[in-house]
Structures are given as C-alpha cells and as structure tokens.
Amino acid sequence: MITVIGSINMDIAVSTEQFPVQGETVFGTDFATIPGGKGANQAVAAAKLGSNTNIVGCVGNDAFGGELLKNLDKYQINTSTVQMVSNSTGIATILLYEQDNRIIVVPGANAALTKEKIDESWATIEQSKLVVLQLEIPKETVAYVIERCNEANIPILLNPAPATHFMLEWMDKVSYITPNESECEQIFQEPFEKVVEKYPNKVIVTLGSKGACYHDGERFVMVNSYQSEVIDTTGAGDTFNGALAYALTNDASLEKAIQFANCAASLSVESFGAQGGMPTITEVIIRLQQVK
Ligand code: RIB
C-alpha cells in the first residue's frame, strides 16, 4: 500500500498561442477546470497502475472540494484521510503555451494540512510500504511526516516541488528524491551530474523528454525516455513519481523502476490535463514492448 500525503487542487487551465507581455491582453484558445494538485496527481498515477493507494490531504467545503473527492473515489483511492476544511479548495492556474506550462498555485485548503491531521491519519499512514510527498503542503507538516516515517521505518519518496520549500537536512531522512533539472540546480546549486554522484541511488533527476538519471554508486546511469506525441505536459512529473512508487513497491530494481516511470510519463503527455493521460498498467506494458 502507498500513501500519498499532499495537495489536491482544481486546475484552471488556459491555452494560448500568444504569451502576454507585462500589461498586455491577448486571446486564449481554450479553457478548462480539471482535477490536479501534485499530491492527487501522484495518487491517481499510482492507483491507475494498480497500487492500493491512500491520500492524506485537505479540500475546501465547496463545489471544487466535492468534485475533487468524487474524482479520487473514481480511481478507488482511499479518501477517508482527506478532510474538508473551511478554507477554499486549492487551485492552480495553468497557462499552456508552446507545448509547455506555467503554473501558479494558490494552496487554500492544502495549507490546513497540519501535524495534528497527520496524527489523526497515522493509523492509515503507518501501514504503508512507501510514503510519497511533495511540497505543496506546509513545510512543517512535511518535516513532521518525515520524522514520524523515519521512526516507523517507512521509506519516503519525496518529489521536491516547488523546490523553494525543500530543506537540505531532509536528505539523510528520505529514501528517494526526484527533482527535475531546474529544481535540482535550485536546491543543490551544483550541476545535476555532481548531485546524483553525491547521493547514489537516492537522487533521481528527471530530464523531461530525455528521461531521468541517477548514480548507482559506481557509474552515472542515464535512463532514456520514450517518444511521445505531446498534447499537454502538465502532470508528466507526477505520473513519473506515481509510477516510480508503483514499481518500487512491486520490487523493481531502481533502474527498471525509472524505465517504467519514464514510459508512464511519456504516455501521460499524449492527452489533455494532468490526470487525463495517466496510463493503466496494460498501456505501459504495451508501450514497453513496442519499443523493445
Ligand atoms: O504538477 C502539476 C500540478 O501542479 C498541477 O496539477 C497543479 O495543480 C499543480 O499542483
């Protein structure tokens, strides 16, 4: 069983062919409200692949909150550890431009995920084979989860996004950390090749369409990605993390788990929305076989 502790957002996505400069108004081409949030996305990615998944988080007692809970239920994710609070549900405004995205998150209810709420959900969390964290919830809560999981010997996969909330003292306490190239640079102030070497089998740097890399203690390992027809890259990193969690809890080696996660992420970008393209296990197996 995997437990994801993190954000649950409604994504407000706007597509445009022209990126506005300061003070300019431009026309967009599409608009949609779709379920997102790094925590929810990673939970959906793992659950869609077949993991028994819990999510611990908060949504607002509003229309978006109800809709997001229903969405998680649809993927058979255990939401008994999601609390409805008085703050409005977290939202993310996503600007889609030139096959890439720019995101502004307003945490709302996600900011209400306190240490006390972790204690209230502990009976569920402590049964996990792996706990998955990101940084769209309060930093103090992340620190508290890390301490409690360490005491209980539960491994942690930490996706350090947004990187501004990462604390270097966590490095000794997590099993895996998965920054992208810019997050890696921001956190460690060093080229990613050096960082992975410093933290063998722990730091896995995602490199977009190129794949992901790590160091196995003896050599730098580049795990290539798979070609895809890109529609929307939102949630590709979350799919990578959810799929990595799935593979690691199904006893894959780190290299195989990264290969699997790359493949899942390459499929996820072929449909619209953070969760829209997340693949099932069958879809990943087919893609893996096609490119053998
Ligand atoms: O990683 C993509 C996610 O980041 C979006 O779904 C958005 O909600 C933000 O949390």
PDB file of C-alpha atoms and ligand atoms in Angstrom:
ATOM      1  CA  MET A   1       0.000   0.000   0.000  1.00  0.00           C
ATOM      2  CA  ILE A   2       1.178   3.506  -0.936  1.00  0.00           C
ATOM      3  CA  THR A   3       0.171   6.651   0.928  1.00  0.00           C
ATOM      4  CA  VAL A   4       0.453   9.993  -0.823  1.00  0.00           C
ATOM      5  CA  ILE A   5       0.427  12.978   1.509  1.00  0.00           C
ATOM      6  CA  GLY A   6      -0.061  16.176  -0.434  1.00  0.00           C
ATOM      7  CA  SER A   7      -2.040  18.731  -2.353  1.00  0.00           C
ATOM      8  CA  ILE A   8      -5.403  18.350  -4.014  1.00  0.00           C
ATOM      9  CA  ASN A   9      -6.153  21.199  -6.438  1.00  0.00           C
ATOM     10  CA  MET A  10      -8.591  22.196  -9.108  1.00  0.00           C
ATOM     11  CA  ASP A  11      -6.567  23.154 -12.170  1.00  0.00           C
ATOM     12  CA  ILE A  12      -7.791  26.123 -14.150  1.00  0.00           C
ATOM     13  CA  ALA A  13      -6.106  25.645 -17.478  1.00  0.00           C
ATOM     14  CA  VAL A  14      -5.964  28.250 -20.235  1.00  0.00           C
ATOM     15  CA  SER A  15      -4.350  27.574 -23.607  1.00  0.00           C
ATOM     16  CA  THR A  16      -2.940  30.396 -25.675  1.00  0.00           C
ATOM     17  CA  GLU A  17      -0.962  30.801 -28.870  1.00  0.00           C
ATOM     18  CA  GLN A  18       0.362  34.149 -27.748  1.00  0.00           C
ATOM     19  CA  PHE A  19       2.104  34.684 -24.433  1.00  0.00           C
ATOM     20  CA  PRO A  20       1.211  38.104 -22.982  1.00  0.00           C
ATOM     21  CA  VAL A  21       3.977  40.508 -22.003  1.00  0.00           C
ATOM     22  CA  GLN A  22       3.568  42.673 -18.894  1.00  0.00           C
ATOM     23  CA  GLY A  23       0.401  44.784 -19.162  1.00  0.00           C
ATOM     24  CA  GLU A  24      -0.777  43.140 -22.404  1.00  0.00           C
ATOM     25  CA  THR A  25      -4.120  41.391 -23.038  1.00  0.00           C
ATOM     26  CA  VAL A  26      -4.199  38.520 -25.528  1.00  0.00           C
ATOM     27  CA  PHE A  27      -6.831  35.979 -26.625  1.00  0.00           C
ATOM     28  CA  GLY A  28      -6.669  32.397 -25.420  1.00  0.00           C
ATOM     29  CA  THR A  29      -7.898  29.383 -27.388  1.00  0.00           C
ATOM     30  CA  ASP A  30      -9.264  27.020 -24.670  1.00  0.00           C
ATOM     31  CA  PHE A  31     -10.250  26.914 -21.010  1.00  0.00           C
ATOM     32  CA  ALA A  32     -10.990  24.009 -18.666  1.00  0.00           C
ATOM     33  CA  THR A  33     -11.300  23.198 -14.958  1.00  0.00           C
ATOM     34  CA  ILE A  34      -9.791  19.789 -14.293  1.00  0.00           C
ATOM     35  CA  PRO A  35      -8.624  17.840 -11.219  1.00  0.00           C
ATOM     36  CA  GLY A  36      -4.978  18.326 -10.294  1.00  0.00           C
ATOM     37  CA  GLY A  37      -2.591  19.025  -7.437  1.00  0.00           C
ATOM     38  CA  LYS A  38       0.736  17.246  -7.222  1.00  0.00           C
ATOM     39  CA  GLY A  39      -0.442  15.002  -4.386  1.00  0.00           C
ATOM     40  CA  ALA A  40      -3.700  13.994  -6.051  1.00  0.00           C
ATOM     41  CA  ASN A  41      -1.976  13.536  -9.417  1.00  0.00           C
ATOM     42  CA  GLN A  42       0.652  11.215  -7.961  1.00  0.00           C
ATOM     43  CA  ALA A  43      -2.028   9.232  -6.136  1.00  0.00           C
ATOM     44  CA  VAL A  44      -4.063   8.865  -9.339  1.00  0.00           C
ATOM     45  CA  ALA A  45      -0.965   7.811 -11.309  1.00  0.00           C
ATOM     46  CA  ALA A  46      -0.173   5.047  -8.802  1.00  0.00           C
ATOM     47  CA  ALA A  47      -3.798   3.943  -8.420  1.00  0.00           C
ATOM     48  CA  LYS A  48      -4.420   3.803 -12.183  1.00  0.00           C
ATOM     49  CA  LEU A  49      -1.446   1.459 -12.488  1.00  0.00           C
ATOM     50  CA  GLY A  50      -2.927  -0.790  -9.808  1.00  0.00           C
ATOM     51  CA  SER A  51      -1.447   0.343  -6.486  1.00  0.00           C
ATOM     52  CA  ASN A  52      -3.603   0.193  -3.396  1.00  0.00           C
ATOM     53  CA  THR A  53      -3.432   3.938  -2.673  1.00  0.00           C
ATOM     54  CA  ASN A  54      -4.381   6.276   0.203  1.00  0.00           C
ATOM     55  CA  ILE A  55      -4.316  10.025   0.029  1.00  0.00           C
ATOM     56  CA  VAL A  56      -3.935  12.318   3.041  1.00  0.00           C
ATOM     57  CA  GLY A  57      -4.883  15.932   2.352  1.00  0.00           C
ATOM     58  CA  CYS A  58      -7.464  18.693   2.661  1.00  0.00           C
ATOM     59  CA  VAL A  59     -10.060  20.160   0.351  1.00  0.00           C
ATOM     60  CA  GLY A  60     -12.461  23.031   0.941  1.00  0.00           C
ATOM     61  CA  ASN A  61     -16.085  22.606   1.864  1.00  0.00           C
ATOM     62  CA  ASP A  62     -17.095  23.970  -1.544  1.00  0.00           C
ATOM     63  CA  ALA A  63     -18.086  22.785  -5.020  1.00  0.00           C
ATOM     64  CA  PHE A  64     -14.486  22.129  -6.138  1.00  0.00           C
ATOM     65  CA  GLY A  65     -13.790  20.135  -2.951  1.00  0.00           C
ATOM     66  CA  GLY A  66     -16.743  17.805  -3.544  1.00  0.00           C
ATOM     67  CA  GLU A  67     -15.813  17.343  -7.196  1.00  0.00           C
ATOM     68  CA  LEU A  68     -12.186  16.518  -6.368  1.00  0.00           C
ATOM     69  CA  LEU A  69     -13.175  13.933  -3.767  1.00  0.00           C
ATOM     70  CA  LYS A  70     -15.504  12.265  -6.285  1.00  0.00           C
ATOM     71  CA  ASN A  71     -12.675  12.208  -8.798  1.00  0.00           C
ATOM     72  CA  LEU A  72     -10.328  10.448  -6.351  1.00  0.00           C
ATOM     73  CA  ASP A  73     -13.071   7.948  -5.464  1.00  0.00           C
ATOM     74  CA  LYS A  74     -13.418   7.164  -9.185  1.00  0.00           C
ATOM     75  CA  TYR A  75      -9.858   5.792  -9.116  1.00  0.00           C
ATOM     76  CA  GLN A  76     -10.592   3.768  -5.951  1.00  0.00           C
ATOM     77  CA  ILE A  77      -8.206   5.870  -3.895  1.00  0.00           C
ATOM     78  CA  ASN A  78      -8.912   5.740  -0.161  1.00  0.00           C
ATOM     79  CA  THR A  79     -10.058   9.286   0.707  1.00  0.00           C
ATOM     80  CA  SER A  80     -11.102   8.594   4.305  1.00  0.00           C
ATOM     81  CA  THR A  81      -7.974  10.554   5.303  1.00  0.00           C
ATOM     82  CA  VAL A  82      -8.962  13.657   3.299  1.00  0.00           C
ATOM     83  CA  GLN A  83     -10.574  16.325   5.457  1.00  0.00           C
ATOM     84  CA  MET A  84     -12.989  19.038   4.320  1.00  0.00           C
ATOM     85  CA  VAL A  85     -11.996  22.361   5.867  1.00  0.00           C
ATOM     86  CA  SER A  86     -13.397  25.886   5.812  1.00  0.00           C
ATOM     87  CA  ASN A  87     -10.652  27.334   3.533  1.00  0.00           C
ATOM     88  CA  SER A  88     -11.490  27.252  -0.165  1.00  0.00           C
ATOM     89  CA  THR A  89     -10.123  24.339  -2.196  1.00  0.00           C
ATOM     90  CA  GLY A  90      -6.596  24.800  -3.565  1.00  0.00           C
ATOM     91  CA  ILE A  91      -6.417  25.913  -7.163  1.00  0.00           C
ATOM     92  CA  ALA A  92      -3.707  26.098  -9.793  1.00  0.00           C
ATOM     93  CA  THR A  93      -3.881  28.443 -12.745  1.00  0.00           C
ATOM     94  CA  ILE A  94      -2.106  26.797 -15.627  1.00  0.00           C
ATOM     95  CA  LEU A  95      -1.065  28.677 -18.728  1.00  0.00           C
ATOM     96  CA  LEU A  96      -0.475  26.309 -21.618  1.00  0.00           C
ATOM     97  CA  TYR A  97       1.748  27.760 -24.310  1.00  0.00           C
ATOM     98  CA  GLU A  98       4.070  26.178 -26.901  1.00  0.00           C
ATOM     99  CA  GLN A  99       3.630  22.629 -25.573  1.00  0.00           C
ATOM    100  CA  ASP A 100       4.675  23.631 -22.073  1.00  0.00           C
ATOM    101  CA  ASN A 101       3.072  25.018 -18.929  1.00  0.00           C
ATOM    102  CA  ARG A 102       3.491  27.776 -16.378  1.00  0.00           C
ATOM    103  CA  ILE A 103       1.688  27.219 -13.069  1.00  0.00           C
ATOM    104  CA  ILE A 104       0.655  29.444 -10.162  1.00  0.00           C
ATOM    105  CA  VAL A 105      -0.733  27.525  -7.161  1.00  0.00           C
ATOM    106  CA  VAL A 106      -2.962  29.096  -4.504  1.00  0.00           C
ATOM    107  CA  PRO A 107      -2.795  26.479  -1.694  1.00  0.00           C
ATOM    108  CA  GLY A 108      -6.136  27.304   0.035  1.00  0.00           C
ATOM    109  CA  ALA A 109      -7.241  24.170   1.916  1.00  0.00           C
ATOM    110  CA  ASN A 110      -3.880  22.460   1.335  1.00  0.00           C
ATOM    111  CA  ALA A 111      -2.398  24.911   3.861  1.00  0.00           C
ATOM    112  CA  ALA A 112      -4.690  23.387   6.508  1.00  0.00           C
ATOM    113  CA  LEU A 113      -2.907  20.027   6.413  1.00  0.00           C
ATOM    114  CA  THR A 114      -1.328  20.323   9.847  1.00  0.00           C
ATOM    115  CA  LYS A 115       0.717  17.944  12.038  1.00  0.00           C
ATOM    116  CA  GLU A 116      -2.465  17.230  14.019  1.00  0.00           C
ATOM    117  CA  LYS A 117      -4.150  16.000  10.842  1.00  0.00           C
ATOM    118  CA  ILE A 118      -1.162  13.719  10.188  1.00  0.00           C
ATOM    119  CA  ASP A 119      -1.600  12.281  13.701  1.00  0.00           C
ATOM    120  CA  GLU A 120      -5.297  11.713  13.010  1.00  0.00           C
ATOM    121  CA  SER A 121      -4.409   9.765   9.836  1.00  0.00           C
ATOM    122  CA  TRP A 122      -1.441   7.927  11.326  1.00  0.00           C
ATOM    123  CA  ALA A 123      -3.196   4.575  11.687  1.00  0.00           C
ATOM    124  CA  THR A 124      -3.512   4.522   7.878  1.00  0.00           C
ATOM    125  CA  ILE A 125      -0.110   6.017   7.110  1.00  0.00           C
ATOM    126  CA  GLU A 126       1.767   3.522   9.273  1.00  0.00           C
ATOM    127  CA  GLN A 127       0.531   0.618   7.158  1.00  0.00           C
ATOM    128  CA  SER A 128       2.254   1.976   4.048  1.00  0.00           C
ATOM    129  CA  LYS A 129       5.062   0.296   2.183  1.00  0.00           C
ATOM    130  CA  LEU A 130       6.054   3.729   0.834  1.00  0.00           C
ATOM    131  CA  VAL A 131       5.007   7.288   1.648  1.00  0.00           C
ATOM    132  CA  VAL A 132       5.043   9.787  -1.236  1.00  0.00           C
ATOM    133  CA  LEU A 133       5.464  13.502  -0.517  1.00  0.00           C
ATOM    134  CA  GLN A 134       5.685  16.743  -2.487  1.00  0.00           C
ATOM    135  CA  LEU A 135       5.958  20.324  -1.241  1.00  0.00           C
ATOM    136  CA  GLU A 136       2.563  21.943  -1.901  1.00  0.00           C
ATOM    137  CA  ILE A 137       1.551  21.470   1.754  1.00  0.00           C
ATOM    138  CA  PRO A 138       3.084  23.300   4.767  1.00  0.00           C
ATOM    139  CA  LYS A 139       6.810  22.698   5.188  1.00  0.00           C
ATOM    140  CA  GLU A 140       6.376  21.936   8.911  1.00  0.00           C
ATOM    141  CA  THR A 141       3.926  19.177   8.048  1.00  0.00           C
ATOM    142  CA  VAL A 142       6.366  17.645   5.559  1.00  0.00           C
ATOM    143  CA  ALA A 143       9.119  17.779   8.217  1.00  0.00           C
ATOM    144  CA  TYR A 144       6.793  16.115  10.724  1.00  0.00           C
ATOM    145  CA  VAL A 145       5.800  13.332   8.314  1.00  0.00           C
ATOM    146  CA  ILE A 146       9.477  12.680   7.583  1.00  0.00           C
ATOM    147  CA  GLU A 147      10.269  12.384  11.319  1.00  0.00           C
ATOM    148  CA  ARG A 148       7.341  10.060  12.023  1.00  0.00           C
ATOM    149  CA  CYS A 149       8.048   7.870   8.992  1.00  0.00           C
ATOM    150  CA  ASN A 150      11.716   7.625   9.988  1.00  0.00           C
ATOM    151  CA  GLU A 151      10.747   6.482  13.492  1.00  0.00           C
ATOM    152  CA  ALA A 152       8.411   3.898  11.980  1.00  0.00           C
ATOM    153  CA  ASN A 153      10.936   2.790   9.305  1.00  0.00           C
ATOM    154  CA  ILE A 154       8.638   3.703   6.429  1.00  0.00           C
ATOM    155  CA  PRO A 155      10.575   4.683   3.272  1.00  0.00           C
ATOM    156  CA  ILE A 156       9.819   8.068   1.717  1.00  0.00           C
ATOM    157  CA  LEU A 157       9.794   9.180  -1.903  1.00  0.00           C
ATOM    158  CA  LEU A 158       9.983  12.974  -1.917  1.00  0.00           C
ATOM    159  CA  ASN A 159       9.242  14.987  -5.033  1.00  0.00           C
ATOM    160  CA  PRO A 160      10.742  18.396  -4.124  1.00  0.00           C
ATOM    161  CA  ALA A 161       8.309  20.636  -5.962  1.00  0.00           C
ATOM    162  CA  PRO A 162       8.059  23.562  -5.547  1.00  0.00           C
ATOM    163  CA  ALA A 163      11.784  23.458  -4.704  1.00  0.00           C
ATOM    164  CA  THR A 164      11.709  26.657  -2.628  1.00  0.00           C
ATOM    165  CA  HIS A 165      10.227  24.632   0.259  1.00  0.00           C
ATOM    166  CA  PHE A 166      12.907  21.945   0.296  1.00  0.00           C
ATOM    167  CA  MET A 167      15.260  21.625   3.293  1.00  0.00           C
ATOM    168  CA  LEU A 168      18.695  20.047   2.844  1.00  0.00           C
ATOM    169  CA  GLU A 169      18.503  18.437   6.306  1.00  0.00           C
ATOM    170  CA  TRP A 170      15.902  16.044   4.854  1.00  0.00           C
ATOM    171  CA  MET A 171      18.490  14.425   2.593  1.00  0.00           C
ATOM    172  CA  ASP A 172      19.527  11.809   5.170  1.00  0.00           C
ATOM    173  CA  LYS A 173      15.940  11.015   6.032  1.00  0.00           C
ATOM    174  CA  VAL A 174      14.346  10.215   2.681  1.00  0.00           C
ATOM    175  CA  SER A 175      14.938   7.160   0.504  1.00  0.00           C
ATOM    176  CA  TYR A 176      14.418   8.825  -2.875  1.00  0.00           C
ATOM    177  CA  ILE A 177      14.189  12.405  -4.072  1.00  0.00           C
ATOM    178  CA  THR A 178      13.089  13.274  -7.579  1.00  0.00           C
ATOM    179  CA  PRO A 179      13.851  16.874  -8.624  1.00  0.00           C
ATOM    180  CA  ASN A 180      13.716  17.967 -12.226  1.00  0.00           C
ATOM    181  CA  GLU A 181      16.818  19.638 -13.625  1.00  0.00           C
ATOM    182  CA  SER A 182      15.938  23.175 -12.535  1.00  0.00           C
ATOM    183  CA  GLU A 183      14.738  22.078  -9.076  1.00  0.00           C
ATOM    184  CA  CYS A 184      17.997  20.145  -8.656  1.00  0.00           C
ATOM    185  CA  GLU A 185      20.051  23.215  -9.540  1.00  0.00           C
ATOM    186  CA  GLN A 186      17.943  25.414  -7.242  1.00  0.00           C
ATOM    187  CA  ILE A 187      18.289  23.039  -4.272  1.00  0.00           C
ATOM    188  CA  PHE A 188      21.913  21.945  -4.558  1.00  0.00           C
ATOM    189  CA  GLN A 189      23.482  24.829  -6.525  1.00  0.00           C
ATOM    190  CA  GLU A 190      25.511  22.297  -8.479  1.00  0.00           C
ATOM    191  CA  PRO A 191      25.222  20.563 -11.868  1.00  0.00           C
ATOM    192  CA  PHE A 192      22.906  17.555 -11.639  1.00  0.00           C
ATOM    193  CA  GLU A 193      25.696  15.121 -12.648  1.00  0.00           C
ATOM    194  CA  LYS A 194      27.581  16.053  -9.456  1.00  0.00           C
ATOM    195  CA  VAL A 195      24.465  15.898  -7.280  1.00  0.00           C
ATOM    196  CA  VAL A 196      23.491  12.364  -8.312  1.00  0.00           C
ATOM    197  CA  GLU A 197      27.053  11.207  -7.675  1.00  0.00           C
ATOM    198  CA  LYS A 198      26.949  12.683  -4.166  1.00  0.00           C
ATOM    199  CA  TYR A 199      23.691  10.869  -3.383  1.00  0.00           C
ATOM    200  CA  PRO A 200      23.885   7.478  -5.130  1.00  0.00           C
ATOM    201  CA  ASN A 201      20.627   5.543  -5.574  1.00  0.00           C
ATOM    202  CA  LYS A 202      18.776   8.394  -3.897  1.00  0.00           C
ATOM    203  CA  VAL A 203      18.623  11.455  -6.139  1.00  0.00           C
ATOM    204  CA  ILE A 204      16.823  10.762  -9.397  1.00  0.00           C
ATOM    205  CA  VAL A 205      16.821  13.777 -11.708  1.00  0.00           C
ATOM    206  CA  THR A 206      14.061  13.939 -14.292  1.00  0.00           C
ATOM    207  CA  LEU A 207      15.178  15.496 -17.577  1.00  0.00           C
ATOM    208  CA  GLY A 208      11.906  15.962 -19.473  1.00  0.00           C
ATOM    209  CA  SER A 209      11.776  14.249 -22.847  1.00  0.00           C
ATOM    210  CA  LYS A 210      15.347  12.972 -22.361  1.00  0.00           C
ATOM    211  CA  GLY A 211      14.393  10.693 -19.456  1.00  0.00           C
ATOM    212  CA  ALA A 212      15.923  10.562 -15.986  1.00  0.00           C
ATOM    213  CA  CYS A 213      19.294   9.876 -14.405  1.00  0.00           C
ATOM    214  CA  TYR A 214      20.856   8.713 -11.153  1.00  0.00           C
ATOM    215  CA  HIS A 215      24.162   7.309  -9.909  1.00  0.00           C
ATOM    216  CA  ASP A 216      24.374   3.713  -8.773  1.00  0.00           C
ATOM    217  CA  GLY A 217      27.492   4.178  -6.625  1.00  0.00           C
ATOM    218  CA  GLU A 218      29.805   3.096  -9.420  1.00  0.00           C
ATOM    219  CA  ARG A 219      28.520   4.812 -12.535  1.00  0.00           C
ATOM    220  CA  PHE A 220      26.256   7.558 -13.787  1.00  0.00           C
ATOM    221  CA  VAL A 221      23.105   5.929 -15.175  1.00  0.00           C
ATOM    222  CA  MET A 222      21.033   7.674 -17.855  1.00  0.00           C
ATOM    223  CA  VAL A 223      17.633   6.046 -18.352  1.00  0.00           C
ATOM    224  CA  ASN A 224      16.230   7.250 -21.674  1.00  0.00           C
ATOM    225  CA  SER A 225      12.613   8.195 -22.151  1.00  0.00           C
ATOM    226  CA  TYR A 226      10.174   7.156 -24.871  1.00  0.00           C
ATOM    227  CA  GLN A 227       8.980   9.211 -27.804  1.00  0.00           C
ATOM    228  CA  SER A 228       5.538  10.716 -27.497  1.00  0.00           C
ATOM    229  CA  GLU A 229       3.073  12.895 -29.363  1.00  0.00           C
ATOM    230  CA  VAL A 230       2.896  15.787 -26.906  1.00  0.00           C
ATOM    231  CA  ILE A 231      -0.529  17.309 -26.211  1.00  0.00           C
ATOM    232  CA  ASP A 232      -0.048  18.550 -22.624  1.00  0.00           C
ATOM    233  CA  THR A 233       2.971  18.085 -20.353  1.00  0.00           C
ATOM    234  CA  THR A 234       1.077  19.040 -17.161  1.00  0.00           C
ATOM    235  CA  GLY A 235       1.381  16.184 -14.665  1.00  0.00           C
ATOM    236  CA  ALA A 236       4.171  14.347 -16.504  1.00  0.00           C
ATOM    237  CA  GLY A 237       6.410  14.678 -13.453  1.00  0.00           C
ATOM    238  CA  ASP A 238       3.570  13.492 -11.213  1.00  0.00           C
ATOM    239  CA  THR A 239       2.988  10.476 -13.432  1.00  0.00           C
ATOM    240  CA  PHE A 240       6.715   9.717 -13.188  1.00  0.00           C
ATOM    241  CA  ASN A 241       6.543   9.837  -9.379  1.00  0.00           C
ATOM    242  CA  GLY A 242       3.341   7.804  -9.068  1.00  0.00           C
ATOM    243  CA  ALA A 243       4.689   5.192 -11.471  1.00  0.00           C
ATOM    244  CA  LEU A 244       8.046   5.106  -9.704  1.00  0.00           C
ATOM    245  CA  ALA A 245       6.210   4.484  -6.422  1.00  0.00           C
ATOM    246  CA  TYR A 246       4.184   1.703  -8.071  1.00  0.00           C
ATOM    247  CA  ALA A 247       7.287  -0.009  -9.480  1.00  0.00           C
ATOM    248  CA  LEU A 248       9.397   0.323  -6.327  1.00  0.00           C
ATOM    249  CA  THR A 249       6.630  -1.160  -4.178  1.00  0.00           C
ATOM    250  CA  ASN A 250       6.388  -4.028  -6.654  1.00  0.00           C
ATOM    251  CA  ASP A 251      10.050  -4.869  -6.063  1.00  0.00           C
ATOM    252  CA  ALA A 252      11.529  -3.464  -9.289  1.00  0.00           C
ATOM    253  CA  SER A 253      15.224  -2.500  -9.235  1.00  0.00           C
ATOM    254  CA  LEU A 254      15.819   1.259  -9.264  1.00  0.00           C
ATOM    255  CA  GLU A 255      16.869   1.230 -12.928  1.00  0.00           C
ATOM    256  CA  LYS A 256      13.814  -0.795 -14.009  1.00  0.00           C
ATOM    257  CA  ALA A 257      11.526   1.373 -11.871  1.00  0.00           C
ATOM    258  CA  ILE A 258      12.862   4.529 -13.561  1.00  0.00           C
ATOM    259  CA  GLN A 259      12.464   2.952 -17.003  1.00  0.00           C
ATOM    260  CA  PHE A 260       8.854   2.086 -16.129  1.00  0.00           C
ATOM    261  CA  ALA A 261       8.206   5.598 -14.758  1.00  0.00           C
ATOM    262  CA  ASN A 262       9.697   7.192 -17.906  1.00  0.00           C
ATOM    263  CA  CYS A 263       7.404   5.091 -20.020  1.00  0.00           C
ATOM    264  CA  ALA A 264       4.309   6.015 -17.970  1.00  0.00           C
ATOM    265  CA  ALA A 265       5.262   9.721 -18.119  1.00  0.00           C
ATOM    266  CA  SER A 266       5.749   9.569 -21.891  1.00  0.00           C
ATOM    267  CA  LEU A 267       2.202   8.216 -22.252  1.00  0.00           C
ATOM    268  CA  SER A 268       0.733  10.804 -19.872  1.00  0.00           C
ATOM    269  CA  VAL A 269       1.649  13.763 -22.104  1.00  0.00           C
ATOM    270  CA  GLU A 270      -0.393  12.408 -25.021  1.00  0.00           C
ATOM    271  CA  SER A 271      -3.732  13.602 -23.569  1.00  0.00           C
ATOM    272  CA  PHE A 272      -5.020  16.831 -22.084  1.00  0.00           C
ATOM    273  CA  GLY A 273      -4.925  17.548 -18.326  1.00  0.00           C
ATOM    274  CA  ALA A 274      -2.651  16.431 -15.518  1.00  0.00           C
ATOM    275  CA  GLN A 275      -4.542  13.171 -14.951  1.00  0.00           C
ATOM    276  CA  GLY A 276      -6.140  12.720 -18.366  1.00  0.00           C
ATOM    277  CA  GLY A 277      -3.285  10.774 -19.951  1.00  0.00           C
ATOM    278  CA  MET A 278      -2.100   8.759 -16.960  1.00  0.00           C
ATOM    279  CA  PRO A 279      -1.772   5.194 -18.202  1.00  0.00           C
ATOM    280  CA  THR A 280      -3.013   1.865 -16.915  1.00  0.00           C
ATOM    281  CA  ILE A 281      -0.539  -0.969 -16.378  1.00  0.00           C
ATOM    282  CA  THR A 282      -1.623  -2.561 -19.665  1.00  0.00           C
ATOM    283  CA  GLU A 283      -0.906   0.628 -21.588  1.00  0.00           C
ATOM    284  CA  VAL A 284       2.577   0.844 -20.070  1.00  0.00           C
ATOM    285  CA  ILE A 285       3.332  -2.813 -20.829  1.00  0.00           C
ATOM    286  CA  ILE A 286       2.228  -2.366 -24.454  1.00  0.00           C
ATOM    287  CA  ARG A 287       4.441   0.715 -24.900  1.00  0.00           C
ATOM    288  CA  LEU A 288       7.393  -1.033 -23.254  1.00  0.00           C
ATOM    289  CA  GLN A 289       7.021  -3.988 -25.611  1.00  0.00           C
ATOM    290  CA  GLN A 290       6.613  -1.788 -28.700  1.00  0.00           C
ATOM    291  CA  VAL A 291       9.970  -0.114 -28.206  1.00  0.00           C
ATOM    292  CA  LYS A 292      11.990  -3.156 -27.188  1.00  0.00           C
TER     293      LYS A 292
HETATM  294  O1  RIB B   1       2.390  19.005 -11.337  1.00  0.00           O
HETATM  295  C1  RIB B   1       1.237  19.535 -11.937  1.00  0.00           C
HETATM  296  C2  RIB B   1       0.333  20.084 -10.872  1.00  0.00           C
HETATM  297  O2  RIB B   1       0.967  21.162 -10.242  1.00  0.00           O
HETATM  298  C3  RIB B   1      -0.969  20.615 -11.373  1.00  0.00           C
HETATM  299  O3  RIB B   1      -1.980  19.653 -11.444  1.00  0.00           O
HETATM  300  C4  RIB B   1      -1.277  21.754 -10.411  1.00  0.00           C
HETATM  301  O4  RIB B   1      -2.386  21.526  -9.600  1.00  0.00           O
HETATM  302  C5  RIB B   1      -0.004  21.946  -9.598  1.00  0.00           C
HETATM  303  O5  RIB B   1      -0.141  21.437  -8.339  1.00  0.00           O
END
